Amino acid sequence: MIKSIIKYFSEIFRGVKSLLTGMKITGYYFTHPKEIITQQYPENRETLKMFDRFRGEVVLIHDENNEHKCTGCSACEIACPNGTIEIISDKAIDPETGKPKKVIDKFVYHLSMCTFCNLCIIACPTDAIKMAQTFEHSVFDRTKLTKVLNKPGSKIMAGIKE
Amino acid sequence: MNFNIYDFTDFVTSVSNWLNEILSPELAVITGMAIIGIIFLLFIALLGLSLVYIERKVCAFFQQRLGPMRVGFWGTAQTIADIIKLIFKEPLVTKNADKFLFNLAAFIVMIAPLLAIAAVPFAKGLHVLDFDIGIFYVTAVSSIGVTGILLAGWSSNNKYSLIGAMRSGAQIVSYELSVGLSLLTIIILTGSLQLSEIVNSQSDGWWIFKGNIPAVIAFIIFIIASTAESNRGPFDLAEAESEITAGFHTEYSGIKFAFFFLSEYVNLFIIAAIGTTVFFGGWMPLHLGNLTFFNNIMDFIPPLIWFFMKVAALLFLIMWFKWTFPRLRIDQMLTLEWKYLLPLNLMNLMLMSIVSLNGWHF
């Protein structure tokens, strides 16, 4: 009898305590506007910075001399589960050895088919490609989503081998 | 006409005298009633608009969001845009609905808070209905709203509406008891049901401070039970999107839906106003013992501001509940009322009687 009465009241106090814990947390959020995570997107376009691991689209890294690291090995093309990447390669003469060498003519990337799974970036042996943080990909024409990633006139960096 | 911000008695009497001078007695009464009605309608419209906006903002800040930001400065015109949208929407009626009751329900739901708001003492002399059974009147008329809810559920000819209405009916009927008993706890101290008497009895201190521990318990029970009575979260079982869609107002659209929405917020205001009047001294300023200087500063703040500040604090507390606590199931909700709140309330009533008899309150 006494036990059940004690249980009844201790239940009430436990309940009230857990409710107050919840109120403390929401009260903290209410009094700390810094905790707000809402982004006012079109207004803060200039200052908006996506987080580091955000996967926007695949880009081929070019340095200031318009040189990239892609050897045209097709590892990314093989790794891609849905045929997003197409590498059209060409033969060129290596100026150092004088032997014919494989170079990329076009690194074609179909953004419309990409699932942003990151497998191509893992597969790349020379770290030539990376995920960019851009996300405004909407266009009026579907063909615009097929991109050639190597810039016109770009060539492979010296010393990069498969 | 002498206008005094601290005491409206002279102002109200002079207005009624002026009306009696220029009009015949019957016409003066009718005009007076019309003026008060228009003031209250405007007040309720303003209240609904601002409370919806405040609720959305408060909710957003509790959930680490910003809330409405686009329409007007910080989204202040959002509710106006919403109400314009609701006015232009088509008021749909389902084919097999009981059309008369369907239309009537929206008005009954609105009438209950309109009747109750008349008894709220806003400031000294600013009081439309000052019955000697004020508290009784408020609890009585505020339960008319449940008739509207039940009618809305029944006449919609929709199973979801009916289930929602029955849930809401069960909820209001059971929690009414706790609201009444917790108010009764304070009535023991005041010895009067008249709202202006209750306010006057708190001129030397609010009942929540003077009434010792039982008053605090009574206040906690009052705030829980009245939140449940107004069908708000965490007791918003009448609206459950996953089970019964929008509950009793599933079939309502346009301006009739707005009536249900508005009545919820006006009910919220009435709960806060009654809680303020009974527990927090209504429009009485805060007085601390013999600190004359402090008390004079507090007296300087007009009673209307005191009243609305206290109401705002209580409203904030109720919103805090809504956006923090998890919802209850229907059986849990009835367990809470019948197994916890009601026995505690009766014990508290007894405790308060003992405190009152022995004069242990201040």
Short mmCIF file of C-alpha atoms in Angstrom, two decimals:
data_model
loop_
_atom_site.label_atom_id
_atom_site.label_comp_id
_atom_site.label_asym_id
_atom_site.label_seq_id
_atom_site.Cartn_x
_atom_site.Cartn_y
_atom_site.Cartn_z
CA MET A 1 0.00 0.00 0.00
CA ILE A 2 2.65 2.46 1.13
CA LYS A 3 4.90 1.17 -1.63
CA SER A 4 2.33 1.89 -4.31
CA ILE A 5 1.74 5.39 -2.97
CA ILE A 6 5.47 6.10 -3.05
CA LYS A 7 5.60 4.69 -6.58
CA TYR A 8 2.69 6.92 -7.63
CA PHE A 9 4.36 10.09 -6.40
CA SER A 10 7.85 9.17 -7.60
CA GLU A 11 6.38 8.56 -11.06
CA ILE A 12 4.90 12.04 -11.02
CA PHE A 13 8.20 13.61 -9.98
CA ARG A 14 10.16 11.63 -12.57
CA GLY A 15 7.71 12.70 -15.25
CA VAL A 16 7.91 16.36 -14.25
CA LYS A 17 11.71 16.17 -14.14
CA SER A 18 11.99 14.71 -17.64
CA LEU A 19 9.57 17.34 -18.97
CA LEU A 20 11.67 20.08 -17.41
CA THR A 21 14.80 18.64 -19.03
CA GLY A 22 13.07 18.92 -22.40
CA MET A 23 11.99 22.48 -21.67
CA LYS A 24 15.56 23.37 -20.72
CA ILE A 25 16.85 22.22 -24.11
CA THR A 26 14.21 24.06 -26.13
CA GLY A 27 14.65 27.08 -23.88
CA TYR A 28 18.36 27.03 -24.67
CA TYR A 29 17.61 27.02 -28.40
CA PHE A 30 15.10 29.84 -27.99
CA THR A 31 17.54 32.08 -26.16
CA HIS A 32 20.47 31.31 -28.45
CA PRO A 33 19.64 32.55 -31.97
CA LYS A 34 23.15 31.53 -33.07
CA GLU A 35 21.96 27.93 -33.06
CA ILE A 36 19.55 28.61 -35.95
CA ILE A 37 20.53 26.49 -38.93
CA THR A 38 18.14 27.94 -41.54
CA GLN A 39 19.90 29.30 -44.63
CA GLN A 40 18.10 32.14 -46.40
CA TYR A 41 19.28 30.85 -49.72
CA PRO A 42 18.74 33.31 -52.54
CA GLU A 43 19.64 36.23 -50.26
CA ASN A 44 22.87 34.75 -48.93
CA ARG A 45 24.08 33.42 -52.26
CA GLU A 46 27.36 35.35 -52.07
CA THR A 47 28.28 34.20 -48.57
CA LEU A 48 26.79 30.72 -48.62
CA LYS A 49 29.52 28.10 -48.20
CA MET A 50 28.65 24.47 -48.54
CA PHE A 51 30.18 21.98 -46.14
CA ASP A 52 33.43 20.24 -47.09
CA ARG A 53 32.04 16.85 -48.00
CA PHE A 54 29.20 18.21 -50.13
CA ARG A 55 29.14 16.58 -53.58
CA GLY A 56 27.91 18.99 -56.22
CA GLU A 57 29.44 17.82 -59.51
CA VAL A 58 32.59 16.18 -60.84
CA VAL A 59 35.28 18.59 -62.05
CA LEU A 60 38.68 18.02 -63.59
CA ILE A 61 41.27 20.00 -61.65
CA HIS A 62 43.22 22.47 -63.80
CA ASP A 63 46.16 24.49 -62.51
CA GLU A 64 47.10 28.03 -63.57
CA ASN A 65 49.03 26.77 -66.67
CA ASN A 66 45.84 25.05 -67.91
CA GLU A 67 47.29 21.66 -67.10
CA HIS A 68 45.45 18.71 -65.59
CA LYS A 69 46.50 15.34 -64.20
CA CYS A 70 44.23 13.07 -66.24
CA THR A 71 46.08 10.35 -68.12
CA GLY A 72 43.00 8.98 -69.82
CA CYS A 73 43.26 5.62 -68.05
CA SER A 74 39.41 5.23 -67.94
CA ALA A 75 39.46 3.97 -64.35
CA CYS A 76 36.69 6.43 -63.49
CA GLU A 77 34.64 5.37 -66.51
CA ILE A 78 34.87 1.72 -65.39
CA ALA A 79 34.13 2.61 -61.78
CA CYS A 80 31.01 4.60 -62.61
CA PRO A 81 27.93 2.47 -61.95
CA ASN A 82 25.67 4.29 -64.42
CA GLY A 83 27.82 5.38 -67.32
CA THR A 84 28.07 8.99 -66.37
CA ILE A 85 31.67 9.43 -67.57
CA GLU A 86 32.86 8.87 -71.12
CA ILE A 87 36.53 9.32 -71.93
CA ILE A 88 37.37 9.88 -75.56
CA SER A 89 41.13 9.40 -75.82
CA ASP A 90 43.63 10.23 -78.51
CA LYS A 91 47.16 9.22 -79.39
CA ALA A 92 49.92 11.77 -79.13
CA ILE A 93 53.73 11.69 -79.27
CA ASP A 94 55.44 11.97 -75.92
CA PRO A 95 58.02 14.78 -76.33
CA GLU A 96 60.45 13.19 -73.86
CA THR A 97 60.58 9.61 -75.10
CA GLY A 98 59.31 10.09 -78.64
CA LYS A 99 56.89 7.18 -78.21
CA PRO A 100 53.14 7.37 -78.86
CA LYS A 101 51.16 8.04 -75.70
CA LYS A 102 47.47 8.01 -74.74
CA VAL A 103 46.02 11.46 -73.95
CA ILE A 104 42.44 12.59 -73.41
CA ASP A 105 40.62 14.32 -76.20
CA LYS A 106 37.36 14.84 -74.33
CA PHE A 107 36.43 14.04 -70.75
CA VAL A 108 32.62 13.86 -71.15
CA TYR A 109 30.53 14.02 -67.99
CA HIS A 110 26.75 13.51 -68.01
CA LEU A 111 25.55 15.39 -64.95
CA SER A 112 21.98 14.26 -65.64
CA MET A 113 22.94 10.65 -64.96
CA CYS A 114 25.29 11.21 -62.03
CA THR A 115 24.21 9.95 -58.60
CA PHE A 116 27.12 11.69 -56.83
CA CYS A 117 28.35 8.40 -55.38
CA ASN A 118 32.01 9.51 -55.36
CA LEU A 119 33.27 6.17 -56.79
CA CYS A 120 35.07 7.85 -59.73
CA ILE A 121 37.03 10.10 -57.37
CA ILE A 122 38.10 7.06 -55.33
CA ALA A 123 39.04 5.17 -58.49
CA CYS A 124 41.22 7.91 -59.99
CA PRO A 125 44.90 6.90 -59.57
CA THR A 126 46.27 10.41 -60.11
CA ASP A 127 43.65 12.43 -58.16
CA ALA A 128 42.80 14.34 -61.31
CA ILE A 129 39.09 14.76 -60.56
CA LYS A 130 37.21 15.98 -57.50
CA MET A 131 33.70 16.84 -56.35
CA ALA A 132 32.95 20.57 -56.63
CA GLN A 133 30.62 22.34 -54.21
CA THR A 134 28.42 24.02 -56.79
CA PHE A 135 24.76 23.06 -56.69
CA GLU A 136 22.82 25.39 -58.98
CA HIS A 137 22.56 22.89 -61.80
CA SER A 138 19.11 23.65 -63.22
CA VAL A 139 19.08 24.48 -66.93
CA PHE A 140 16.37 24.88 -69.56
CA ASP A 141 17.88 22.37 -71.97
CA ARG A 142 18.84 18.83 -71.05
CA THR A 143 21.78 18.76 -73.45
CA LYS A 144 23.48 21.43 -71.35
CA LEU A 145 23.94 18.86 -68.61
CA THR A 146 26.44 16.97 -70.76
CA LYS A 147 29.73 18.68 -70.02
CA VAL A 148 33.25 18.39 -71.38
CA LEU A 149 35.42 18.68 -68.33
CA ASN A 150 38.86 19.29 -69.85
CA LYS A 151 39.25 22.92 -70.83
CA PRO A 152 40.10 23.69 -74.49
CA GLY A 153 43.85 23.66 -75.09
CA SER A 154 44.63 21.99 -71.78
CA LYS A 155 47.30 19.33 -71.58
CA ILE A 156 48.55 16.83 -69.07
CA MET A 157 50.97 17.91 -66.40
CA ALA A 158 54.56 16.83 -66.86
CA GLY A 159 55.60 13.77 -64.85
CA ILE A 160 52.14 12.25 -64.38
CA LYS A 161 52.13 8.54 -65.22
CA GLU A 162 49.45 5.90 -65.03
CA MET B 1 -14.44 63.38 -20.56
CA ASN B 2 -11.60 62.60 -18.20
CA PHE B 3 -9.36 59.86 -19.52
CA ASN B 4 -7.19 58.15 -16.91
CA ILE B 5 -4.89 55.31 -17.94
CA TYR B 6 -4.84 53.87 -14.40
CA ASP B 7 -8.59 53.81 -13.77
CA PHE B 8 -11.12 53.48 -16.56
CA THR B 9 -14.22 53.69 -14.33
CA ASP B 10 -14.77 57.44 -14.86
CA PHE B 11 -14.11 57.17 -18.57
CA VAL B 12 -16.60 54.35 -19.06
CA THR B 13 -19.27 56.12 -16.97
CA SER B 14 -18.80 59.38 -18.85
CA VAL B 15 -19.12 57.58 -22.20
CA SER B 16 -22.35 55.92 -21.09
CA ASN B 17 -23.67 59.24 -19.71
CA TRP B 18 -22.86 60.92 -23.00
CA LEU B 19 -24.69 58.17 -24.91
CA ASN B 20 -27.71 58.57 -22.63
CA GLU B 21 -27.72 62.32 -23.20
CA ILE B 22 -27.81 62.20 -26.98
CA LEU B 23 -29.95 59.07 -27.40
CA SER B 24 -33.07 57.55 -25.89
CA PRO B 25 -32.29 55.01 -23.10
CA GLU B 26 -33.05 51.93 -25.24
CA LEU B 27 -31.02 53.21 -28.16
CA ALA B 28 -28.16 54.13 -25.83
CA VAL B 29 -27.97 50.56 -24.53
CA ILE B 30 -28.03 49.15 -28.06
CA THR B 31 -25.38 51.61 -29.26
CA GLY B 32 -23.21 50.80 -26.25
CA MET B 33 -23.48 47.10 -26.98
CA ALA B 34 -22.68 47.67 -30.66
CA ILE B 35 -19.59 49.73 -29.79
CA ILE B 36 -18.33 47.04 -27.41
CA GLY B 37 -19.08 44.33 -29.96
CA ILE B 38 -17.12 46.12 -32.67
CA ILE B 39 -14.20 46.73 -30.31
CA PHE B 40 -14.11 43.06 -29.36
CA LEU B 41 -14.39 41.88 -32.96
CA LEU B 42 -11.49 44.11 -33.95
CA PHE B 43 -9.55 42.97 -30.92
CA ILE B 44 -10.13 39.30 -31.73
CA ALA B 45 -9.17 39.77 -35.39
CA LEU B 46 -5.98 41.53 -34.33
CA LEU B 47 -5.33 38.93 -31.66
CA GLY B 48 -5.74 36.05 -34.11
CA LEU B 49 -3.45 37.65 -36.67
CA SER B 50 -0.71 38.47 -34.20
CA LEU B 51 -0.94 35.21 -32.24
CA VAL B 52 -0.63 33.07 -35.37
CA TYR B 53 2.48 35.01 -36.36
CA ILE B 54 3.95 34.86 -32.84
CA GLU B 55 3.22 31.16 -32.57
CA ARG B 56 4.97 30.43 -35.85
CA LYS B 57 7.97 32.52 -34.88
CA VAL B 58 8.24 31.07 -31.37
CA CYS B 59 7.87 27.55 -32.72
CA ALA B 60 10.59 28.21 -35.29
CA PHE B 61 13.01 29.52 -32.68
CA PHE B 62 12.41 26.49 -30.48
CA GLN B 63 13.23 24.27 -33.44
CA GLN B 64 16.34 26.18 -34.56
CA ARG B 65 14.54 27.66 -37.54
CA LEU B 66 13.75 31.22 -38.57
CA GLY B 67 10.05 30.86 -39.39
CA PRO B 68 8.25 33.11 -41.87
CA MET B 69 10.74 35.64 -43.26
CA ARG B 70 9.63 36.56 -46.78
CA VAL B 71 6.37 38.55 -46.56
CA GLY B 72 7.04 41.93 -45.01
CA PHE B 73 9.78 42.70 -42.53
CA TRP B 74 10.69 39.43 -40.78
CA GLY B 75 7.52 37.91 -42.22
CA THR B 76 5.16 40.17 -40.28
CA ALA B 77 2.66 40.33 -43.15
CA GLN B 78 2.56 36.54 -43.50
CA THR B 79 -0.67 36.03 -41.56
CA ILE B 80 -2.38 38.84 -43.50
CA ALA B 81 -1.42 37.08 -46.73
CA ASP B 82 -2.74 33.81 -45.28
CA ILE B 83 -6.07 35.31 -44.29
CA ILE B 84 -6.49 36.88 -47.75
CA LYS B 85 -5.83 33.47 -49.26
CA LEU B 86 -8.40 31.85 -46.96
CA ILE B 87 -11.03 34.47 -47.79
CA PHE B 88 -10.65 33.83 -51.53
CA LYS B 89 -10.77 30.05 -51.18
CA GLU B 90 -13.95 28.19 -52.12
CA PRO B 91 -15.99 27.12 -49.08
CA LEU B 92 -16.49 23.48 -50.02
CA VAL B 93 -19.36 21.44 -48.58
CA THR B 94 -19.34 17.68 -48.92
CA LYS B 95 -22.25 16.15 -50.82
CA ASN B 96 -23.87 14.19 -47.97
CA ALA B 97 -23.04 16.66 -45.22
CA ASP B 98 -25.77 18.08 -43.02
CA LYS B 99 -25.43 21.52 -44.52
CA PHE B 100 -27.23 23.49 -41.81
CA LEU B 101 -25.25 21.98 -38.93
CA PHE B 102 -22.08 22.07 -41.00
CA ASN B 103 -22.36 25.83 -41.39
CA LEU B 104 -23.63 26.36 -37.85
CA ALA B 105 -20.72 24.49 -36.22
CA ALA B 106 -18.13 27.02 -37.37
CA PHE B 107 -20.13 29.81 -35.73
CA ILE B 108 -20.75 27.95 -32.46
CA VAL B 109 -17.03 27.33 -32.15
CA MET B 110 -16.48 31.07 -32.59
CA ILE B 111 -19.31 32.14 -30.23
CA ALA B 112 -17.85 30.39 -27.17
CA PRO B 113 -14.63 32.42 -26.95
CA LEU B 114 -16.56 35.59 -27.83
CA LEU B 115 -18.83 35.05 -24.84
CA ALA B 116 -15.94 34.21 -22.55
CA ILE B 117 -13.79 37.19 -23.54
CA ALA B 118 -16.51 39.57 -22.31
CA ALA B 119 -15.83 38.52 -18.72
CA VAL B 120 -12.09 39.21 -18.84
CA PRO B 121 -11.07 42.18 -16.66
CA PHE B 122 -8.55 44.08 -18.77
CA ALA B 123 -7.94 46.96 -16.36
CA LYS B 124 -9.68 48.75 -13.54
CA GLY B 125 -13.14 49.60 -14.85
CA LEU B 126 -12.40 48.07 -18.25
CA HIS B 127 -14.65 45.11 -17.77
CA VAL B 128 -17.71 44.32 -19.88
CA LEU B 129 -19.47 41.64 -17.84
CA ASP B 130 -18.71 41.68 -14.13
CA PHE B 131 -21.01 38.94 -12.85
CA ASP B 132 -20.76 37.85 -9.25
CA ILE B 133 -20.32 34.33 -10.68
CA GLY B 134 -17.62 35.39 -13.17
CA ILE B 135 -15.40 32.30 -12.97
CA PHE B 136 -18.42 30.02 -13.20
CA TYR B 137 -19.65 31.95 -16.23
CA VAL B 138 -16.29 31.68 -18.02
CA THR B 139 -15.93 27.94 -17.44
CA ALA B 140 -19.56 27.44 -18.49
CA VAL B 141 -19.45 29.37 -21.75
CA SER B 142 -16.02 28.17 -22.78
CA SER B 143 -17.38 24.62 -22.85
CA ILE B 144 -20.01 25.62 -25.43
CA GLY B 145 -17.15 25.32 -27.92
CA VAL B 146 -17.17 21.55 -27.60
CA THR B 147 -20.71 21.50 -28.98
CA GLY B 148 -19.42 23.18 -32.11
CA ILE B 149 -16.60 20.67 -32.41
CA LEU B 150 -18.94 17.69 -31.99
CA LEU B 151 -21.38 19.20 -34.50
CA ALA B 152 -18.58 19.81 -36.98
CA GLY B 153 -17.47 16.19 -36.68
CA TRP B 154 -20.99 14.82 -36.96
CA SER B 155 -22.26 16.99 -39.81
CA SER B 156 -19.19 16.50 -42.03
CA ASN B 157 -20.31 12.91 -42.70
CA ASN B 158 -16.70 11.80 -42.62
CA LYS B 159 -15.33 9.09 -40.35
CA TYR B 160 -12.14 11.00 -39.66
CA SER B 161 -14.08 14.08 -38.64
CA LEU B 162 -16.30 12.05 -36.35
CA ILE B 163 -13.40 10.25 -34.65
CA GLY B 164 -11.55 13.54 -34.26
CA ALA B 165 -14.62 15.21 -32.78
CA MET B 166 -15.23 12.35 -30.33
CA ARG B 167 -11.62 12.45 -29.21
CA SER B 168 -11.78 16.16 -28.75
CA GLY B 169 -15.09 15.85 -26.92
CA ALA B 170 -13.74 13.22 -24.51
CA GLN B 171 -10.71 15.37 -23.92
CA ILE B 172 -12.56 18.61 -23.23
CA VAL B 173 -15.20 16.98 -21.02
CA SER B 174 -12.58 15.32 -18.83
CA TYR B 175 -10.16 18.21 -18.55
CA GLU B 176 -12.93 20.68 -17.81
CA LEU B 177 -13.07 19.06 -14.39
CA SER B 178 -9.43 19.77 -13.61
CA VAL B 179 -9.67 23.37 -14.80
CA GLY B 180 -12.70 23.95 -12.58
CA LEU B 181 -11.14 22.31 -9.53
CA SER B 182 -7.84 24.13 -9.86
CA LEU B 183 -9.67 27.46 -10.12
CA LEU B 184 -11.76 26.43 -7.11
CA THR B 185 -8.57 26.03 -5.10
CA ILE B 186 -7.97 29.76 -5.42
CA ILE B 187 -11.64 30.57 -4.90
CA ILE B 188 -11.22 29.14 -1.37
CA LEU B 189 -8.82 32.00 -0.67
CA THR B 190 -10.71 34.78 -2.44
CA GLY B 191 -14.11 33.78 -1.15
CA SER B 192 -15.71 35.23 -4.27
CA LEU B 193 -16.39 34.09 -7.82
CA GLN B 194 -16.52 37.66 -9.11
CA LEU B 195 -13.51 38.37 -11.32
CA SER B 196 -13.10 41.99 -10.21
CA GLU B 197 -13.23 40.82 -6.55
CA ILE B 198 -10.55 38.22 -7.29
CA VAL B 199 -8.32 40.90 -8.81
CA ASN B 200 -8.90 43.26 -5.89
CA SER B 201 -8.04 40.55 -3.37
CA GLN B 202 -4.57 40.43 -4.93
CA SER B 203 -3.70 44.11 -4.45
CA ASP B 204 -1.17 43.22 -1.75
CA GLY B 205 0.33 40.25 -3.61
CA TRP B 206 -0.57 37.69 -6.23
CA TRP B 207 -2.20 34.44 -5.19
CA ILE B 208 0.59 32.35 -6.65
CA PHE B 209 2.93 33.96 -4.08
CA LYS B 210 0.46 34.45 -1.25
CA GLY B 211 -1.25 31.07 -1.59
CA ASN B 212 1.75 28.97 -0.57
CA ILE B 213 2.52 25.57 -2.17
CA PRO B 214 -1.09 24.58 -3.00
CA ALA B 215 -1.45 27.67 -5.19
CA VAL B 216 1.63 26.68 -7.20
CA ILE B 217 0.33 23.12 -7.61
CA ALA B 218 -3.06 24.51 -8.62
CA PHE B 219 -1.40 26.74 -11.22
CA ILE B 220 0.55 23.82 -12.72
CA ILE B 221 -2.63 21.73 -12.92
CA PHE B 222 -4.53 24.67 -14.38
CA ILE B 223 -1.98 25.25 -17.12
CA ILE B 224 -1.84 21.54 -18.05
CA ALA B 225 -5.60 21.06 -18.02
CA SER B 226 -6.38 24.25 -19.89
CA THR B 227 -3.82 23.41 -22.57
CA ALA B 228 -5.65 20.11 -22.99
CA GLU B 229 -9.00 21.87 -23.00
CA SER B 230 -7.98 24.11 -25.87
CA ASN B 231 -6.97 21.07 -27.96
CA ARG B 232 -3.40 22.24 -28.25
CA GLY B 233 -0.22 20.26 -28.32
CA PRO B 234 0.90 18.06 -26.53
CA PHE B 235 -2.80 17.20 -26.31
CA ASP B 236 -3.70 17.89 -29.95
CA LEU B 237 -5.17 14.45 -30.54
CA ALA B 238 -8.15 15.85 -32.39
CA GLU B 239 -5.77 16.62 -35.22
CA ALA B 240 -3.56 13.71 -36.13
CA GLU B 241 -2.40 13.80 -39.73
CA SER B 242 -1.26 10.20 -39.79
CA GLU B 243 -4.44 8.71 -38.34
CA ILE B 244 -7.43 10.99 -38.83
CA THR B 245 -6.02 13.76 -41.07
CA ALA B 246 -7.14 17.12 -39.67
CA GLY B 247 -9.73 15.71 -37.27
CA PHE B 248 -13.02 17.53 -36.87
CA HIS B 249 -12.20 20.25 -39.41
CA THR B 250 -11.09 17.90 -42.19
CA GLU B 251 -13.97 18.94 -44.44
CA TYR B 252 -13.81 22.65 -43.76
CA SER B 253 -12.08 25.02 -46.11
CA GLY B 254 -11.69 28.71 -46.71
CA ILE B 255 -13.07 31.14 -44.17
CA LYS B 256 -14.90 28.48 -42.14
CA PHE B 257 -11.62 26.73 -41.54
CA ALA B 258 -10.22 30.10 -40.48
CA PHE B 259 -12.99 30.27 -37.83
CA PHE B 260 -11.78 27.04 -36.24
CA PHE B 261 -8.23 28.26 -36.43
CA LEU B 262 -9.09 31.64 -34.96
CA SER B 263 -11.17 30.17 -32.15
CA GLU B 264 -8.20 28.07 -31.06
CA TYR B 265 -6.10 31.20 -30.63
CA VAL B 266 -8.82 33.22 -28.95
CA ASN B 267 -9.36 30.30 -26.55
CA LEU B 268 -5.65 30.37 -25.88
CA PHE B 269 -5.87 34.05 -25.01
CA ILE B 270 -8.83 33.46 -22.70
CA ILE B 271 -6.98 30.68 -20.88
CA ALA B 272 -4.00 32.95 -20.40
CA ALA B 273 -6.25 35.83 -19.32
CA ILE B 274 -8.13 33.72 -16.75
CA GLY B 275 -4.87 32.24 -15.49
CA THR B 276 -3.50 35.75 -15.15
CA THR B 277 -6.58 37.02 -13.35
CA VAL B 278 -6.78 34.17 -10.87
CA PHE B 279 -3.14 33.36 -10.18
CA PHE B 280 -1.12 36.41 -11.22
CA GLY B 281 -3.26 39.28 -9.98
CA GLY B 282 -4.87 40.31 -13.28
CA TRP B 283 -3.94 43.92 -13.97
CA MET B 284 -2.48 44.42 -10.46
CA PRO B 285 1.15 45.56 -10.48
CA LEU B 286 3.86 43.52 -8.77
CA HIS B 287 4.42 44.66 -5.20
CA LEU B 288 7.29 43.45 -3.06
CA GLY B 289 6.75 43.82 0.69
CA ASN B 290 7.69 47.28 2.00
CA LEU B 291 9.99 48.40 -0.82
CA THR B 292 8.10 51.68 -1.39
CA PHE B 293 10.35 52.93 -4.18
CA PHE B 294 10.11 49.67 -6.13
CA ASN B 295 6.35 49.52 -5.58
CA ASN B 296 5.93 53.10 -6.84
CA ILE B 297 7.81 52.29 -10.03
CA MET B 298 5.61 49.24 -10.52
CA ASP B 299 2.49 51.35 -9.93
CA PHE B 300 3.65 53.76 -12.62
CA ILE B 301 3.27 51.07 -15.33
CA PRO B 302 -0.36 51.20 -16.55
CA PRO B 303 -2.57 48.22 -15.62
CA LEU B 304 -3.34 47.42 -19.26
CA ILE B 305 0.37 46.87 -19.90
CA TRP B 306 0.64 44.75 -16.76
CA PHE B 307 -2.27 42.63 -17.90
CA PHE B 308 -0.96 42.05 -21.41
CA MET B 309 2.57 41.39 -20.17
CA LYS B 310 1.34 38.65 -17.85
CA VAL B 311 -0.90 37.20 -20.56
CA ALA B 312 2.04 37.20 -22.97
CA ALA B 313 4.19 35.38 -20.41
CA LEU B 314 1.56 32.70 -19.93
CA LEU B 315 1.02 32.38 -23.68
CA PHE B 316 4.75 31.91 -24.11
CA LEU B 317 4.70 29.18 -21.46
CA ILE B 318 1.88 27.36 -23.25
CA MET B 319 3.71 27.64 -26.58
CA TRP B 320 6.86 26.34 -24.90
CA PHE B 321 4.88 23.28 -23.81
CA LYS B 322 3.49 22.73 -27.25
CA TRP B 323 6.82 22.79 -29.05
CA THR B 324 8.73 20.76 -26.46
CA PHE B 325 6.63 17.89 -25.22
CA PRO B 326 5.80 14.72 -27.15
CA ARG B 327 2.15 14.08 -27.95
CA LEU B 328 0.07 11.75 -25.82
CA ARG B 329 -1.99 8.82 -27.01
CA ILE B 330 -5.73 8.99 -26.28
CA ASP B 331 -5.50 6.42 -23.47
CA GLN B 332 -2.46 8.12 -21.96
CA MET B 333 -4.29 11.40 -22.06
CA LEU B 334 -7.30 10.05 -20.19
CA THR B 335 -4.96 8.28 -17.73
CA LEU B 336 -3.23 11.56 -17.05
CA GLU B 337 -6.51 13.27 -16.28
CA TRP B 338 -8.35 10.61 -14.28
CA LYS B 339 -5.45 8.89 -12.51
CA TYR B 340 -3.11 11.80 -11.91
CA LEU B 341 -4.56 15.29 -12.30
CA LEU B 342 -7.93 14.64 -10.68
CA PRO B 343 -6.66 12.90 -7.48
CA LEU B 344 -3.86 15.45 -7.16
CA ASN B 345 -6.37 18.23 -7.63
CA LEU B 346 -8.68 16.89 -4.93
CA MET B 347 -5.74 16.44 -2.55
CA ASN B 348 -4.60 19.94 -3.37
CA LEU B 349 -8.08 21.30 -2.71
CA MET B 350 -8.01 19.68 0.73
CA LEU B 351 -4.52 21.01 1.39
CA MET B 352 -5.65 24.48 0.41
CA SER B 353 -8.64 24.26 2.75
CA ILE B 354 -6.29 23.33 5.61
CA VAL B 355 -3.92 26.17 4.71
CA SER B 356 -6.82 28.59 4.48
CA LEU B 357 -8.42 27.46 7.76
CA ASN B 358 -5.15 27.74 9.68
CA GLY B 359 -4.29 31.03 7.99
CA TRP B 360 -0.93 29.76 6.72
CA HIS B 361 -1.22 31.82 3.54
CA PHE B 362 0.04 35.37 3.44
#
